[in-house]
Amino acid sequence: MSDQTKMLDVVVVGAGFSGMYLIIKLRELGMTYTVLEQGDDVGGTWYWNRYPGARCDIPTIEYSYSFDDELEQSWDWQELMAAQPEILGYANHVADRYDLREDIRFNTAVVSAEYQEDGSFWKVVAASGEEFASRFLVMATGCLSVPNWPDIPGRDDYQGRVIHTGLWPHEPVDFSGLKVGIVGTGSSAVQSIPEIAQTAETLYVFQRTPVYTFPAGNHELTDEFRQDIKTRYADIREMQRSSMAGMALYGVMGRLQDIADVNIKDLSDAERRERLAEEGLPSIRRYPDVMVDLEANEIACELYREYIREVVEDEDAAESLLPLGYPIGCKRQVIDIGYYEAFNQDNVCLVDLRKEALQNINQAGIQTTAQQYDLDVLVYATGFDAMTGALTAVDIRGRDGLALKEKWQDGPRSYLGLQVAGFPNMFTVTGPGSPSVLSNMICSIEQHCDWIADGLEYLRANELQTIEAKEGSEDAWVKHVNEVADGTMLTTPSCASWYLGVNIPGKPRVFMPYVGGVGAYRDHCAAIAAEGYKGFELG
Ligand code: FAD
Ligand code: NAP
């Protein structure tokens, strides 16, 4: 490290909604800091995921910052569930409004971060070799920011154009007249398939596991609604913060309402169908027993399958699209606009990899056990190394040179999803063990950044230098995280979700987010701080 390297108070890695808000907080504290971002602008998820159809899966008025009343008043959301350009526009609006870019070093990918016990600081190194030194390190690197490129034989032999939904080009991609293949049927694929199908000559959908997806119910917002919201933000934010998933669902109650008043098992078949007809498909996942009782869940699944058979005209395609063998609600909810309807188009062809396995990729396209599919463009909608991927991609070393990757080889361990024992003065925003991806992420991001900033202020006020999760408190928290997830659909043995890490070969099957709810978690974090950061070693 050169003698000139300035000792900063904080290095933040990542300039998505987490890193952006941290700038606001660190400015309030008057601390010295820098934000290092590998991309060339702000927005994180919404900067990278520009695929056609990308949009929010929750009401976007709630997927927004709450820290400044004037900011809330300054922005008019156009749609209930805004599309990527609108959300990226909002991120840019925030960056402009608070001059955030002046504090961000773009095109700076962090490759390592090592805690220096002699001097109690972090040495952070970028891919360029540039070095940074800081007392605190905040990893705001995102939960869904490392694209997964499945290791399919021959992957690199393909000669056509390759695009990952999570690394979509900035300029529009024209699919007209082209044979396009898309691998995957998760959220990204479900959103992009109907859009790509509009122009592609042929769209081959390579499906390994059929998905449960629910109509988004998106619509444009009226001026009246926008004005109404602007008078109610304070109440809405309070409801979000004490809720289960960080959402008040203001203005959409009744349609997106979380829990029904009755168990599905207590209804007759006729009553279930009547409710379905009245309330729409999303209602089948709202029965309390559907989320905890596999038999009840199967009743909902059967209603779901009937719906597919009704919508998809081709019988073979419909049968192939039926999700079987795993419950509704074990994965992140997927929402769509015209997903099943797209399979009624002549130019959309479902390739069921359960019937014809994907053998290899070659120069011309994809070879299955049944036939060769020649493709002009191959789209990977194959997801992310979620929650831990961006953290273990950086060579992070704590006390005694302990590598985070090594510590987490049997699954992530963290106290509150905020700190890892053995890694003093390092914080993770929405890390494993926090509500994170089970919640409205901006609500959870704000809570984490506020908590971290309060912690930094507490240390300063008490003339303390270090904060570090205690091993025992980390163990107890990990145990608690597992206990609350047990018995839910989220951890049922037939579930193969990225919440459990099973989408990445070799990753241990461990449930990563905290299912106890945003409100309860928030109270717990606040109580810990109020008790002098109980469970943390302060030095
Ligand atoms: P990110 O937005 O992922 O930002 C992290 C930043 O860190 C990135 O810009 C990345 O380039 C940078 N970075 C990572 N590693 C390094 C490194 N080593 N060096 C330098 N920079 C680095 N959540 C919801 O609540 N509702 C939704 O509707 C929703 N929709 C989503 C749709 C998609 C397509 C995806 C992928 C995710 C969605 N999410 C949604 C989750 C979303 O990730 C969060 O809502 C939120 O945007 C995360 O913000 P963040 O700043 O924590 O992380
Ligand atoms: P994903 O849910 O992990 O889906 C990946 C898809 O790729 C799955 O269908 C998977 O099949 C398939 N796949 C992976 N490897 C494969 C292989 N080797 N061969 C064949 N198929 C393969 O990823 P995602 O769709 O990008 O979504 C990830 C998360 O990002 C979401 O859950 C959500 O949290 C967020 N997101 C949100 C939205 C939104 O609506 N706002 C949109 C996009 C993403 P298997 O199931 O068989 O593994």
XYZ file of C-alpha atoms and ligand atoms in Angstrom, residues 12-20 36-39 41-51 54-60 63 65 82 87 105 107-112 139-146 165-166 187-188 191 245 332-333 335 384 390-391 393-394 429-430 436-443 445, ligand 1:
128
model
C -18.619 1.216 0.163
C -18.683 -1.355 -2.632
C -21.647 -1.072 -5.027
C -23.766 1.820 -6.296
C -27.206 0.266 -6.523
C -29.981 1.524 -4.272
C -27.928 0.400 -1.231
C -24.703 2.197 -2.121
C -26.595 5.298 -3.231
C -16.581 1.786 -5.713
C -18.797 0.500 -8.520
C -17.829 -1.827 -11.342
C -20.486 -0.462 -13.724
C -23.424 4.415 -13.658
C -25.808 4.050 -10.735
C -28.818 1.750 -10.370
C -27.325 -1.708 -9.773
C -29.975 -4.287 -10.669
C -31.786 -1.783 -12.873
C -28.588 -0.729 -14.595
C -27.690 -4.320 -15.530
C -31.080 -5.992 -16.127
C -32.306 -4.149 -19.219
C -33.966 -7.104 -20.886
C -38.028 -6.273 -16.975
C -40.172 -4.686 -14.308
C -40.863 -4.528 -10.603
C -42.855 -7.383 -9.087
C -44.333 -5.222 -6.323
C -46.098 -1.818 -6.398
C -43.338 0.589 -7.284
C -40.315 0.247 -4.063
C -36.829 5.604 -0.957
C -42.885 0.087 -13.129
C -36.954 2.507 -12.209
C -15.747 5.787 -8.625
C -15.603 1.231 -13.596
C -13.905 0.121 -10.410
C -14.380 -3.561 -9.661
C -13.203 -4.596 -6.213
C -11.266 -7.862 -6.242
C -10.023 -8.126 -2.675
C -20.422 -4.455 1.023
C -23.450 -3.107 -0.851
C -22.793 -5.531 -3.674
C -26.344 -6.822 -4.124
C -28.077 -10.179 -3.688
C -28.735 -10.767 -7.374
C -25.744 -9.197 -9.068
C -23.571 -12.137 -10.169
C -30.681 -11.191 -19.046
C -28.636 -9.917 -16.094
C -38.790 -14.456 -13.446
C -36.420 -12.970 -16.030
C -40.981 -11.369 -18.278
C -42.660 -8.176 3.624
C -39.730 -16.075 -5.142
C -43.106 -15.162 -6.584
C -45.413 -12.376 -12.040
C -27.737 -15.488 -10.351
C -21.045 -11.080 -4.966
C -19.466 -11.411 -1.522
C -16.443 -13.280 -5.625
C -14.285 -10.759 -3.774
C -26.357 -4.701 3.266
C -29.302 -7.129 3.005
C -33.593 -9.126 2.210
C -34.902 -10.900 -0.891
C -38.077 -11.988 0.918
C -39.063 -8.352 1.232
C -39.517 -5.091 -0.588
C -35.797 -4.610 -0.937
C -35.708 -0.828 -0.750
C -37.489 -0.929 2.584
C -32.008 -1.528 2.303
P -27.665 -4.124 -6.628
O -28.725 -3.338 -7.252
O -27.437 -5.507 -7.106
O -26.332 -3.278 -6.749
C -25.102 -3.812 -6.383
C -24.036 -3.090 -7.166
O -22.775 -3.556 -6.701
C -24.084 -3.382 -8.656
O -24.162 -2.193 -9.375
C -22.794 -4.115 -8.941
O -22.232 -3.779 -10.182
C -21.906 -3.653 -7.806
N -20.871 -4.614 -7.457
C -21.035 -5.920 -7.123
N -19.834 -6.478 -6.873
C -18.916 -5.508 -7.052
C -17.505 -5.469 -6.944
N -16.803 -6.556 -6.592
N -16.864 -4.317 -7.207
C -17.565 -3.196 -7.552
N -18.893 -3.175 -7.680
C -19.562 -4.317 -7.422
N -36.477 -6.450 -5.441
C -37.686 -6.015 -5.013
O -37.849 -5.747 -3.827
N -38.720 -5.855 -5.890
C -38.584 -6.125 -7.209
O -39.539 -5.988 -7.960
C -37.334 -6.603 -7.676
N -37.156 -6.887 -8.984
C -35.953 -7.361 -9.404
C -35.785 -7.637 -10.755
C -34.613 -8.171 -11.219
C -34.434 -8.440 -12.675
C -33.587 -8.479 -10.301
C -32.307 -9.119 -10.772
C -33.724 -8.179 -8.952
C -34.900 -7.598 -8.503
N -35.088 -7.245 -7.167
C -36.295 -6.759 -6.733
C -33.970 -7.310 -6.223
C -33.010 -6.102 -6.417
O -31.755 -6.639 -6.584
C -33.123 -5.152 -5.230
O -34.442 -4.673 -5.146
C -32.215 -3.925 -5.241
O -32.213 -3.268 -6.467
C -30.832 -4.264 -4.783
O -30.081 -3.088 -4.623
P -28.580 -3.185 -4.098
O -27.993 -1.854 -4.226
O -28.564 -3.822 -2.758
O -27.885 -4.236 -5.061
